[in-house]
Coordinates of C-alpha atoms and ligand atoms in Angstrom, one line a residue:
X1 CA 27.9 -0.2 -18.3
X2 CA 30.9 1.4 -20.0
X3 CA 30.6 5.1 -20.7
X4 CA 33.1 7.6 -21.9
X5 CA 34.1 8.4 -18.3
X6 CA 34.4 4.8 -17.0
X7 CA 35.2 1.3 -18.2
X8 CA 33.2 -0.6 -15.5
X9 CA 30.7 0.0 -12.7
X10 CA 31.5 -0.4 -9.0
X11 CA 29.5 -3.6 -9.0
X12 CA 31.0 -5.8 -11.7
X13 CA 34.7 -6.5 -11.2
X14 CA 35.8 -9.8 -9.8
X15 CA 38.7 -12.2 -9.9
X16 CA 38.4 -12.7 -13.7
X17 CA 39.4 -9.1 -14.2
X18 CA 42.7 -9.4 -12.2
X19 CA 45.6 -7.4 -13.9
X20 CA 43.1 -5.4 -16.1
X21 CA 43.5 -1.6 -16.3
X22 CA 40.2 -0.1 -15.4
X23 CA 38.5 3.3 -14.7
X24 CA 35.6 3.7 -12.2
X25 CA 33.5 6.6 -11.2
X26 CA 31.4 6.9 -8.0
X27 CA 30.8 8.3 -4.5
X28 CA 33.1 7.8 -1.5
X29 CA 31.2 5.6 0.9
X30 CA 34.1 5.2 3.4
X31 CA 37.9 6.0 3.9
X32 CA 40.0 3.7 6.1
X33 CA 43.7 3.9 7.0
X34 CA 45.3 0.6 7.9
X35 CA 49.1 0.6 8.5
X36 CA 50.8 1.8 5.3
X37 CA 47.6 1.5 3.2
X38 CA 44.6 3.7 2.7
X39 CA 41.4 2.1 1.5
X40 CA 38.3 3.9 -0.1
X41 CA 35.0 2.1 -0.7
X42 CA 33.7 3.6 -3.9
X43 CA 29.9 3.3 -4.5
X44 CA 27.6 3.6 -7.4
X45 CA 24.1 2.2 -8.2
X46 CA 25.7 -1.2 -9.0
X47 CA 27.7 -1.8 -5.9
X48 CA 30.9 -1.1 -4.0
X49 CA 34.5 -1.5 -5.1
X50 CA 37.5 -1.2 -2.8
X51 CA 40.2 1.2 -3.9
X52 CA 43.7 0.7 -2.4
X53 CA 46.5 3.3 -2.0
X54 CA 49.9 2.4 -0.9
X55 CA 51.6 5.1 1.2
X56 CA 55.1 3.8 0.4
X57 CA 54.9 3.5 -3.3
X58 CA 52.4 6.4 -3.9
X59 CA 53.0 9.1 -1.4
X60 CA 51.6 11.8 -3.8
X61 CA 48.2 10.1 -4.3
X62 CA 47.9 9.3 -0.6
X63 CA 48.6 13.0 0.2
X64 CA 46.0 14.1 -2.4
X65 CA 43.3 11.9 -0.9
X66 CA 43.9 13.1 2.6
X67 CA 41.4 15.9 2.3
X68 CA 38.6 13.7 0.6
X69 CA 35.5 13.1 2.5
X70 CA 32.3 11.0 2.4
X71 CA 30.1 11.4 -0.7
X72 CA 32.7 13.1 -2.8
X73 CA 32.4 12.1 -6.5
X74 CA 35.7 10.8 -7.9
X75 CA 37.1 8.9 -10.9
X76 CA 40.0 6.6 -10.5
X77 CA 42.1 4.5 -12.8
X78 CA 44.2 1.6 -11.8
X79 CA 44.8 -2.1 -11.9
X80 CA 42.5 -4.8 -10.6
X81 CA 44.4 -6.9 -8.1
X82 CA 43.6 -9.8 -5.8
X83 CA 42.6 -8.8 -2.3
X84 CA 44.7 -9.9 0.6
X85 CA 41.6 -10.2 2.9
X86 CA 38.6 -11.1 0.9
X87 CA 35.0 -9.9 1.6
X88 CA 32.6 -12.8 0.9
X89 CA 29.6 -10.5 1.5
X90 CA 29.9 -8.5 -1.8
X91 CA 30.4 -9.6 -5.4
X92 CA 33.5 -7.5 -5.8
X93 CA 35.0 -8.8 -2.5
X94 CA 37.8 -10.8 -4.1
X95 CA 39.5 -7.8 -5.7
X96 CA 40.6 -4.2 -5.2
X97 CA 41.8 -1.5 -7.4
X98 CA 45.5 -0.5 -7.0
X99 CA 45.0 3.2 -8.0
X100 CA 47.4 5.0 -10.2
X101 CA 45.3 8.1 -11.1
X102 CA 42.5 10.0 -9.3
X103 CA 40.4 12.9 -10.1
X104 CA 37.8 14.7 -8.1
X105 CA 34.6 15.2 -10.2
X106 CA 32.8 17.0 -7.4
X107 CA 33.2 17.7 -3.7
X108 CA 30.4 17.1 -1.1
X109 CA 29.4 18.8 2.1
X110 CA 29.3 16.3 5.0
X111 CA 25.9 14.6 4.5
X112 CA 23.3 15.5 7.2
X113 CA 22.9 11.8 7.9
X114 CA 24.9 8.6 7.3
X115 CA 24.4 7.0 3.9
X116 CA 24.3 3.5 5.3
X117 CA 21.6 0.7 5.5
X118 CA 20.8 1.8 9.0
X119 CA 20.8 5.6 8.8
X120 CA 21.0 7.9 11.8
X121 CA 18.6 10.4 10.0
X122 CA 15.0 10.9 11.1
X123 CA 12.1 10.7 8.6
X124 CA 11.8 14.4 8.0
X125 CA 15.5 15.0 7.6
X126 CA 15.8 12.1 5.1
X127 CA 12.8 13.5 3.1
X128 CA 14.4 16.9 3.0
X129 CA 17.5 15.4 1.5
X130 CA 15.6 12.7 -0.4
X131 CA 18.3 12.5 -3.0
X132 CA 20.7 11.5 -0.3
X133 CA 18.3 9.0 1.1
X134 CA 17.9 7.5 -2.3
X135 CA 21.6 6.7 -2.3
X136 CA 21.0 4.2 0.6
X137 CA 20.8 0.7 -0.6
X138 CA 17.4 0.0 1.1
X139 CA 15.7 2.9 -0.5
X140 CA 17.4 2.4 -3.9
X141 CA 16.5 -1.2 -4.0
X142 CA 12.8 -0.3 -3.3
X143 CA 12.7 1.8 -6.4
X144 CA 14.5 -0.7 -8.5
X145 CA 11.9 -3.3 -7.4
X146 CA 9.2 -0.8 -8.3
X147 CA 10.7 -0.6 -11.7
X148 CA 10.8 -4.4 -12.1
X149 CA 7.2 -4.7 -11.0
X150 CA 6.1 -2.0 -13.5
X151 CA 7.9 -3.9 -16.3
X152 CA 6.4 -7.2 -15.3
X153 CA 2.9 -5.7 -15.3
X154 CA 3.3 -4.0 -18.6
X155 CA 4.7 -7.3 -20.2
X156 CA 1.9 -9.3 -18.9
X157 CA -0.9 -6.9 -19.8
X158 CA 0.6 -6.4 -23.3
X159 CA 0.8 -10.1 -23.7
X160 CA -2.9 -10.6 -23.0
X161 CA -4.0 -7.8 -25.3
X162 CA -4.4 -4.8 -23.0
X163 CA -3.6 -1.4 -24.5
X164 CA -2.1 1.3 -22.4
X165 CA -3.8 4.6 -23.0
X166 CA -3.2 7.9 -21.2
X167 CA -6.1 9.9 -19.8
X168 CA -6.2 13.6 -18.9
X169 CA -5.0 15.0 -15.5
X170 CA -7.0 18.3 -15.9
X171 CA -10.6 17.1 -15.5
X172 CA -13.9 18.1 -13.8
X173 CA -14.4 18.2 -10.1
X174 CA -17.1 15.7 -9.0
X175 CA -18.9 15.6 -5.7
X176 CA -18.7 11.9 -4.9
X177 CA -15.6 10.1 -3.4
X178 CA -12.8 11.9 -1.7
X179 CA -12.0 15.6 -1.9
X180 CA -10.5 16.8 -5.2
X181 CA -7.3 18.8 -5.7
X182 CA -8.3 21.7 -7.9
X183 CA -6.4 23.9 -10.4
X184 CA -7.7 27.4 -11.2
X185 CA -8.1 28.2 -14.9
X186 CA -6.3 31.3 -16.2
X187 CA -8.3 31.4 -19.4
X188 CA -11.6 30.9 -17.6
X189 CA -11.6 33.0 -14.5
X190 CA -13.7 31.6 -11.6
X191 CA -13.5 28.1 -13.1
X192 CA -11.5 25.2 -11.9
X193 CA -10.1 21.9 -13.1
X194 CA -9.8 19.0 -10.8
X195 CA -7.0 16.4 -10.7
X196 CA -8.5 12.9 -11.3
X197 CA -9.1 10.7 -8.3
X198 CA -9.0 7.9 -10.7
X199 CA -9.5 7.6 -14.5
X200 CA -12.8 5.8 -13.8
X201 CA -15.1 7.5 -16.3
X202 CA -12.4 7.8 -18.9
X203 CA -11.7 4.0 -18.9
X204 CA -15.4 3.5 -19.3
X205 CA -15.5 5.8 -22.3
X206 CA -12.6 3.9 -23.7
X207 CA -14.8 0.8 -23.5
X208 CA -17.6 2.7 -25.3
X209 CA -15.0 3.6 -27.9
X210 CA -14.3 -0.1 -28.4
X211 CA -10.7 -0.6 -27.1
X212 CA -12.0 -3.8 -25.4
X213 CA -9.0 -4.0 -23.0
X214 CA -7.3 -1.0 -21.5
X215 CA -4.8 -0.5 -18.7
X216 CA -2.7 2.3 -17.4
X217 CA -0.1 2.8 -14.7
X218 CA -1.3 6.2 -13.7
X219 CA -1.0 8.8 -11.0
X220 CA -4.2 9.6 -9.1
X221 CA -4.8 12.5 -6.7
X222 CA -7.0 12.5 -3.6
X223 CA -7.1 15.4 -1.1
X224 CA -8.0 13.1 1.8
X225 CA -7.6 13.7 5.6
X226 CA -4.2 12.7 6.9
X227 CA -3.7 9.2 7.8
X228 CA -0.3 7.7 8.1
X229 CA 0.9 6.0 5.1
X230 CA -1.5 7.7 2.7
X231 CA -0.1 9.9 -0.1
X232 CA -2.1 12.6 -1.7
X233 CA -0.8 11.5 -5.1
X234 CA -0.3 7.7 -5.7
X235 CA -0.2 5.3 -8.5
X236 CA -2.7 2.8 -9.7
X237 CA -2.7 0.0 -12.2
X238 CA -6.0 0.9 -13.8
X239 CA -7.7 -1.7 -15.9
X240 CA -11.0 -2.2 -17.8
X241 CA -12.4 -4.9 -20.1
X242 CA -15.5 -5.3 -22.3
X243 CA -17.8 -8.2 -22.9
X244 CA -16.9 -9.9 -19.7
X245 CA -18.5 -11.4 -16.5
X246 CA -17.1 -11.0 -13.0
X247 CA -15.5 -14.5 -13.5
X248 CA -13.5 -13.3 -16.4
X249 CA -12.1 -10.4 -14.5
X250 CA -11.2 -12.5 -11.5
X251 CA -9.4 -15.0 -13.7
X252 CA -7.6 -12.5 -15.8
X253 CA -6.2 -10.7 -12.7
X254 CA -5.4 -13.9 -10.9
X255 CA -3.2 -14.5 -13.8
X256 CA -1.5 -11.1 -13.4
X257 CA -1.0 -11.6 -9.7
X258 CA 0.5 -15.1 -10.1
X259 CA 2.8 -13.7 -12.8
X260 CA 3.9 -10.8 -10.6
X261 CA 4.7 -13.2 -7.7
X262 CA 6.6 -15.5 -10.0
X263 CA 8.7 -12.9 -11.8
X264 CA 9.4 -10.6 -9.0
X265 CA 9.6 -12.8 -5.9
X266 CA 10.0 -16.3 -7.5
X267 CA 7.0 -17.4 -5.5
X268 CA 4.4 -19.7 -7.0
X269 CA 0.8 -18.8 -6.0
X270 CA -1.4 -21.8 -6.3
X271 CA -4.7 -20.7 -4.8
X272 CA -6.5 -17.4 -4.5
X273 CA -9.6 -18.1 -2.3
X274 CA -12.8 -16.2 -2.5
X275 CA -14.9 -15.1 0.4
X276 CA -18.1 -13.0 0.4
X277 CA -18.2 -9.7 2.0
X278 CA -20.8 -10.9 4.4
X279 CA -18.6 -13.9 5.4
X280 CA -15.6 -11.7 5.7
X281 CA -17.4 -9.4 8.2
X282 CA -18.9 -12.4 10.0
X283 CA -15.7 -14.4 10.5
X284 CA -13.0 -11.7 10.5
X285 CA -14.9 -8.5 11.3
X286 CA -13.2 -6.9 8.3
X287 CA -13.6 -6.6 4.5
X288 CA -9.9 -7.1 4.2
X289 CA -9.1 -10.1 6.4
X290 CA -5.5 -11.2 7.1
X291 CA -6.1 -14.9 6.4
X292 CA -2.7 -16.0 7.1
X293 CA -4.1 -17.3 10.3
X294 CA -7.5 -18.7 11.2
X295 CA -8.8 -17.5 14.6
X296 CA -12.2 -17.0 13.2
X297 CA -15.0 -15.1 15.0
X298 CA -17.7 -17.2 16.7
X299 CA -21.1 -15.6 17.5
X300 CA -22.1 -16.2 21.1
X301 CA -25.3 -14.4 21.6
X302 CA -27.3 -17.6 21.9
X303 CA -25.1 -19.0 24.8
X304 CA -24.3 -15.8 26.7
X305 CA -27.4 -13.7 26.6
X306 CA -29.7 -15.6 28.9
X307 CA -28.0 -14.7 32.3
X308 CA -27.7 -11.7 34.4
X309 CA -24.7 -10.1 32.6
X310 CA -26.3 -6.7 31.4
X311 CA -23.4 -5.8 29.1
X312 CA -24.0 -9.0 27.0
X313 CA -27.8 -8.8 27.3
X314 CA -27.8 -5.3 25.9
X315 CA -25.4 -6.0 23.1
X316 CA -26.5 -6.5 19.5
X317 CA -23.5 -8.9 19.0
X318 CA -21.5 -11.0 21.5
X319 CA -18.6 -12.5 19.6
X320 CA -15.4 -14.3 20.5
X321 CA -12.1 -15.7 19.2
X322 CA -9.9 -18.5 20.4
X323 CA -6.2 -17.9 21.1
X324 CA -4.8 -21.4 21.0
X325 CA -2.5 -22.3 23.9
X326 CA -3.0 -19.0 25.8
X327 CA -5.0 -20.2 28.8
X328 CA -2.0 -19.6 31.0
X329 CA -1.8 -15.9 30.2
X330 CA -0.9 -14.0 33.4
X331 CA -3.0 -11.3 35.0
X332 CA -0.6 -8.8 33.5
X333 CA -1.0 -10.2 30.0
X334 CA -4.7 -10.2 30.3
X335 CA -4.7 -6.6 31.5
X336 CA -2.5 -5.7 28.5
X337 CA -5.1 -7.1 26.2
X338 CA -7.9 -5.2 28.0
X339 CA -5.8 -2.0 27.8
X340 CA -5.2 -2.7 24.1
X341 CA -9.0 -2.8 23.3
X342 CA -9.6 0.2 25.5
X343 CA -7.2 2.4 23.6
X344 CA -9.0 5.2 21.7
X345 CA -7.9 3.7 18.4
X346 CA -9.9 0.5 19.3
X347 CA -12.5 2.1 21.6
X348 CA -13.9 -0.8 23.4
X349 CA -15.2 -0.6 27.0
X350 CA -13.9 -3.9 28.0
X351 CA -12.8 -7.4 27.3
X352 CA -14.2 -10.7 28.7
X353 CA -11.9 -13.7 28.8
X354 CA -12.4 -17.4 29.5
X355 CA -9.3 -19.5 30.3
X356 CA -9.9 -23.1 29.5
X357 CA -7.5 -24.6 32.1
X358 CA -5.7 -27.9 31.8
X359 CA -7.7 -29.4 34.6
X360 CA -11.0 -28.9 32.8
X361 CA -11.9 -25.9 34.9
X362 CA -13.0 -22.6 33.2
X363 CA -11.8 -19.4 34.7
X364 CA -13.4 -16.2 33.4
X365 CA -13.7 -12.5 34.1
X366 CA -17.4 -13.0 34.4
X367 CA -17.5 -15.9 36.8
X368 CA -20.1 -13.9 38.8
X369 CA -22.6 -14.3 36.1
X370 CA -21.9 -17.7 34.5
X371 CA -21.7 -21.3 35.8
X372 CA -19.0 -23.7 34.7
X373 CA -21.7 -25.4 32.6
X374 CA -22.4 -22.1 30.7
X375 CA -18.7 -21.6 30.0
X376 CA -18.4 -25.2 28.8
X377 CA -21.0 -24.4 26.2
X378 CA -19.1 -21.4 25.2
X379 CA -15.9 -23.4 24.8
X380 CA -17.7 -26.1 22.8
X381 CA -19.3 -23.5 20.5
X382 CA -15.9 -21.9 19.9
X383 CA -14.2 -25.3 19.6
X384 CA -11.8 -24.3 22.3
X385 CA -9.8 -27.0 23.9
X386 CA -8.0 -27.3 27.2
X387 CA -5.2 -24.8 27.3
X388 CA -7.0 -22.2 25.0
X389 CA -8.0 -18.7 25.9
X390 CA -11.3 -17.4 24.6
X391 CA -11.6 -13.5 24.1
X392 CA -15.0 -12.1 23.9
X393 CA -16.3 -8.7 22.9
X394 CA -19.8 -7.3 22.7
X395 CA -21.8 -4.2 21.6
X396 CA -23.3 -2.8 18.4
X397 CA -22.6 -5.3 15.7
X398 CA -20.3 -3.4 13.4
X399 CA -18.4 -1.8 16.3
X400 CA -17.9 -5.1 18.1
X401 CA -16.7 -6.7 14.9
X402 CA -14.2 -3.9 14.2
X403 CA -12.9 -4.1 17.7
X404 CA -12.5 -7.8 17.8
X405 CA -10.8 -7.6 14.4
X406 CA -8.2 -5.3 15.9
X407 CA -7.7 -7.7 18.8
X408 CA -7.5 -10.7 16.4
X409 CA -4.7 -8.9 14.5
X410 CA -2.9 -8.1 17.8
X411 CA -3.2 -11.7 18.9
X412 CA -1.9 -12.7 15.5
X413 CA 1.1 -10.5 16.0
X414 CA 1.7 -11.7 19.6
X415 CA 1.5 -15.3 18.6
X416 CA 3.7 -14.8 15.5
X417 CA 1.0 -15.9 13.1
X418 CA 1.4 -13.0 10.7
X419 CA 4.6 -14.3 9.2
X420 CA 6.5 -11.9 6.9
X421 CA 7.2 -13.7 3.6
X422 CA 4.0 -15.8 3.7
X423 CA 1.3 -14.6 1.4
X424 CA -2.4 -15.2 1.7
X425 CA -4.3 -13.8 -1.2
X426 CA -8.1 -13.5 -1.2
X427 CA -10.9 -12.1 -3.3
X428 CA -13.6 -10.5 -1.3
X429 CA -16.7 -10.6 -3.5
X430 CA -20.4 -9.6 -3.4
X431 CA -20.0 -6.2 -1.8
X432 CA -23.2 -4.3 -1.0
X433 CA -23.9 -1.7 -3.6
X434 CA -24.7 1.1 -1.1
X435 CA -23.8 2.1 2.3
X436 CA -26.0 4.2 4.6
X437 CA -24.5 7.2 6.3
X438 CA -26.1 8.2 9.6
X439 CA -24.7 11.7 9.7
X440 CA -25.9 12.9 6.3
X441 CA -28.9 10.5 6.3
X442 CA -28.3 9.2 2.8
X443 CA -26.9 6.3 0.8
X444 CA -23.4 6.5 -0.6
X445 CA -22.0 4.2 -3.2
X446 CA -19.9 1.6 -1.4
X447 CA -17.5 1.4 -4.4
X448 CA -18.5 4.2 -6.8
X449 CA -21.7 5.3 -8.5
X450 CA -20.8 3.4 -11.7
X451 CA -20.9 0.0 -10.1
X452 CA -23.9 -2.0 -11.3
X453 CA -26.3 -3.8 -8.9
X454 CA -26.3 -7.5 -9.4
X455 CA -28.8 -8.1 -12.2
X456 CA -31.1 -10.1 -9.8
X457 CA -31.2 -7.2 -7.4
X458 CA -31.9 -4.4 -9.9
X459 CA -35.7 -4.6 -9.2
X460 CA -35.3 -3.7 -5.5
X461 CA -32.8 -0.8 -6.1
X462 CA -35.4 1.8 -4.9
X463 CA -37.5 -0.3 -2.5
X464 CA -34.7 -1.9 -0.5
X465 CA -31.4 -0.2 -1.4
X466 CA -29.6 -1.6 1.6
X467 CA -30.2 -5.2 0.4
X468 CA -28.7 -4.7 -3.1
X469 CA -25.4 -6.4 -3.7
X470 CA -23.0 -5.7 -6.5
X471 CA -20.6 -7.7 -8.6
X472 CA -17.8 -5.8 -6.9
X473 CA -14.6 -7.3 -5.6
X474 CA -11.5 -6.5 -3.7
X475 CA -8.2 -8.2 -3.9
X476 CA -6.7 -8.6 -0.4
X477 CA -3.1 -9.7 0.5
X478 CA -2.3 -10.4 4.1
X479 CA -5.0 -8.1 5.3
X480 CA -4.2 -5.2 2.9
X481 CA -6.5 -4.2 0.2
X482 CA -4.4 -4.2 -3.0
X483 CA -7.1 -3.6 -5.5
X484 CA -10.8 -3.2 -6.1
X485 CA -13.2 -3.1 -9.0
X486 CA -16.6 -4.0 -10.3
X487 CA -18.9 -4.8 -13.1
X488 CA -20.3 -1.3 -14.3
X489 CA -23.6 0.1 -15.3
X490 CA -23.6 0.5 -19.1
X491 CA -27.2 1.6 -19.6
X492 CA -28.4 5.2 -19.2
X493 CA -31.7 4.4 -17.5
X494 CA -30.0 2.3 -14.8
X495 CA -27.3 4.9 -14.2
X496 CA -30.1 7.5 -13.8
X497 CA -31.8 5.3 -11.2
X498 CA -28.5 4.9 -9.4
X499 CA -27.9 8.6 -9.2
X500 CA -31.4 9.1 -7.9
X501 CA -30.8 6.6 -5.1
X502 CA -27.7 8.5 -4.3
X503 CA -29.8 11.6 -3.9
X504 CA -28.8 13.4 -7.2
X505 CA -31.6 15.3 -9.0
X506 CA -31.9 14.4 -12.7
X507 CA -30.4 17.8 -13.5
X508 CA -27.4 17.4 -11.2
X509 CA -26.7 13.9 -12.6
X510 CA -26.9 15.2 -16.1
X511 CA -24.7 18.1 -15.4
X512 CA -22.0 16.1 -13.6
X513 CA -22.1 12.8 -15.6
X514 CA -24.1 13.6 -18.7
X515 CA -21.1 12.9 -20.8
X516 CA -21.0 9.4 -19.6
X517 CA -24.7 8.7 -19.8
X518 CA -24.7 10.2 -23.3
X519 CA -22.0 7.7 -24.2
X520 CA -24.1 4.9 -22.9
X521 CA -26.7 5.8 -25.6
X522 CA -24.3 5.2 -28.3
X523 CA -23.7 1.5 -28.0
X524 CA -21.6 1.1 -24.8
X525 CA -20.7 -2.6 -24.4
X526 CA -21.1 -4.4 -21.0
X527 CA -17.9 -3.8 -19.3
X528 CA -16.1 -3.9 -15.8
X529 CA -12.6 -3.5 -14.4
X530 CA -10.4 -3.1 -11.5
X531 CA -7.6 -0.9 -10.2
X532 CA -4.6 -2.0 -8.0
X533 CA -2.6 0.4 -5.8
X534 CA 0.8 0.2 -7.3
X535 CA 2.7 1.7 -4.4
X536 CA 0.9 -0.6 -2.0
X537 CA 1.5 -3.6 -4.1
X538 CA 5.3 -2.8 -3.9
X539 CA 5.2 -2.4 -0.2
X540 CA 3.2 -5.6 0.4
X541 CA 5.5 -7.7 -1.9
X542 CA 8.4 -6.4 0.0
X543 CA 6.9 -6.9 3.5
X544 CA 7.0 -3.2 4.2
X545 CA 4.4 -1.2 6.1
X546 CA 5.2 2.0 4.2
X547 CA 4.3 3.0 0.7
X548 CA 6.5 6.0 1.1
X549 CA 9.6 3.8 0.9
X550 CA 8.5 3.0 -2.7
X551 CA 7.9 6.5 -3.9
X552 CA 10.9 8.4 -5.1
X553 CA 9.8 11.8 -3.8
X554 CA 7.0 11.3 -1.2
X555 CA 5.1 13.8 0.8
X556 CA 5.0 13.8 4.7
X557 CA 2.0 13.3 6.9
X558 CA 1.0 16.9 6.5
X559 CA 1.0 16.4 2.7
X560 CA 4.0 18.6 2.4
X561 CA 7.0 18.1 0.1
X562 CA 9.8 18.6 2.6
X563 CA 12.3 19.1 -0.1
X564 CA 10.5 21.6 -2.2
X565 CA 8.6 23.0 0.8
X566 CA 5.5 22.6 -1.3
X567 CA 2.8 23.8 -1.2
X568 CA 3.7 27.5 -1.2
X569 CA 2.1 30.8 -1.7
X570 CA 2.1 32.2 -5.3
X571 CA 2.8 35.7 -6.4
X572 CA 0.2 38.5 -6.6
X573 CA 0.9 38.6 -10.3
X574 CA 0.0 34.9 -10.7
X575 CA -3.1 35.3 -8.6
X576 CA -4.2 38.2 -10.6
X577 CA -3.8 36.3 -13.9
X578 CA -5.9 33.6 -12.4
X579 CA -8.6 36.0 -11.2
X580 CA -8.0 34.9 -7.6
X581 CA -7.9 37.2 -4.5
X582 CA -4.4 38.6 -3.9
X583 CA -2.2 37.7 -0.9
X584 CA -3.2 39.3 2.3
X585 CA 0.1 40.9 3.2
Ligands
LIG1 N1 -11.7 3.4 -10.1 C1 -11.8 2.6 -9.0 C2 -11.0 3.1 -7.8 O1 -10.1 3.9 -8.0 C3 -11.4 1.2 -9.3 C4 -12.2 0.5 -10.3 O2 -13.5 0.4 -10.1 O3 -11.7 0.1 -11.3 O4 -11.1 2.6 -6.8

């Protein structure tokens, strides 16, 4: 990486360069004095090179560097020499530069936190000085990984005939989905653009236009309520294809996923299993199961609802999991589990356990209500062996499933079954088309209103909406949803019916989505697609819980940019031009 200011980077010199005259530029990572020598670790994006200054032979230089501090930017010239004590941990560890000339390019204030792999800075501080945080290896490497992943995706998609097309950021606000970020229009007072939550309708229009295979690595904007590790702006790998079945989409993107793992992680993915939404809920209590470990749910209504235990008798679902080898859990450990499920985040009222002891005896928290013979039937149904612990929850079906899912994941953690670096990839298929909301008393699209019902369910769309499934699918890696998509509606009449089921009047539907339904009248091909979360994909591939670590300039949990201090008020002049009410004070 020779430039006019340097001959080499700080990451490339080694024993082969000994005796060469070189010039390097970089930041001071560390200054150390050792006897008659002073050493500086000089850092740039590529690595660290040790600079050596000899007090006896070069008193002037040594005097000059006395005032230097961390993060100063300097350029040095000197001779590559063999190091006396080598550092096997870094590629430049065999050599150092015996410096003959030095120049300060820029001084630095003392940084507010250490620029080390383990920094002493808290989250907010590091976000405020994100450009310093980005100098740290860990964060820098995340962004380099993101770049590699982007390149791999573009290569693959290009190779299989997908065209990257940009779609607009200033679009219409729509009522479905999350809340929109809106932008007031100066030229049309009282009117607003919205920033797109996804390019969904545009990619469908590109199919109507005949592009056949589209993709885009694209920013999306959702003004959602704060949850940790969500970002108001995030990046999707957005894709759409024409003249395809669900099978074509699953196969195409299995190819992409395998390619990504191979090129960025050197991991060969052989199988990507498929599970229906119904089974995912039944066996894991989640539409994004972590299938790195088994511990499947077992329904126990039939064996536990015939006795005097009211909690179980009143429950819609009684369901258990088996924690292998945990029968000897102490009172304290069992209490911990009970407390875990009682936390507000899980929200259960209690937990029932059955310890299948080594002597064949069953010890349970409901011994009052059940005989040994009953518990034996439970153990048999769960396929629990001596030494195993059965954990049981009960209640309204969906609630009990969700709560047991949390407990299953907790047990997975406790037993070390959720191994970092091990990847279990699943397609969850056959999602329901619609979802009933008790609060607003209406159906919502489970995925979005453009998803088609399965052709064999079209006839019951109005008569039994809850029973309609869709060719909609999610890709799940280790319990994290990485992507989702569907086969779309491409026919105006069906789209109109769908909007009606969602409670839109014909007029509203026409006003909001007339452009799309019109396009369907001009020869729209059958089509479908998928979008993957790019930030999330980075974090999952790198075993990180945080998407923030993979975004150069992320926002905090209050959706603020700590560095810019955005959002901010704007001036009265700007407000006036936009036709908006002026600031209050
Ligand atoms: N637009 C959808 C989303 O953002 C993905 C898709 O259906 O392709 O979730």
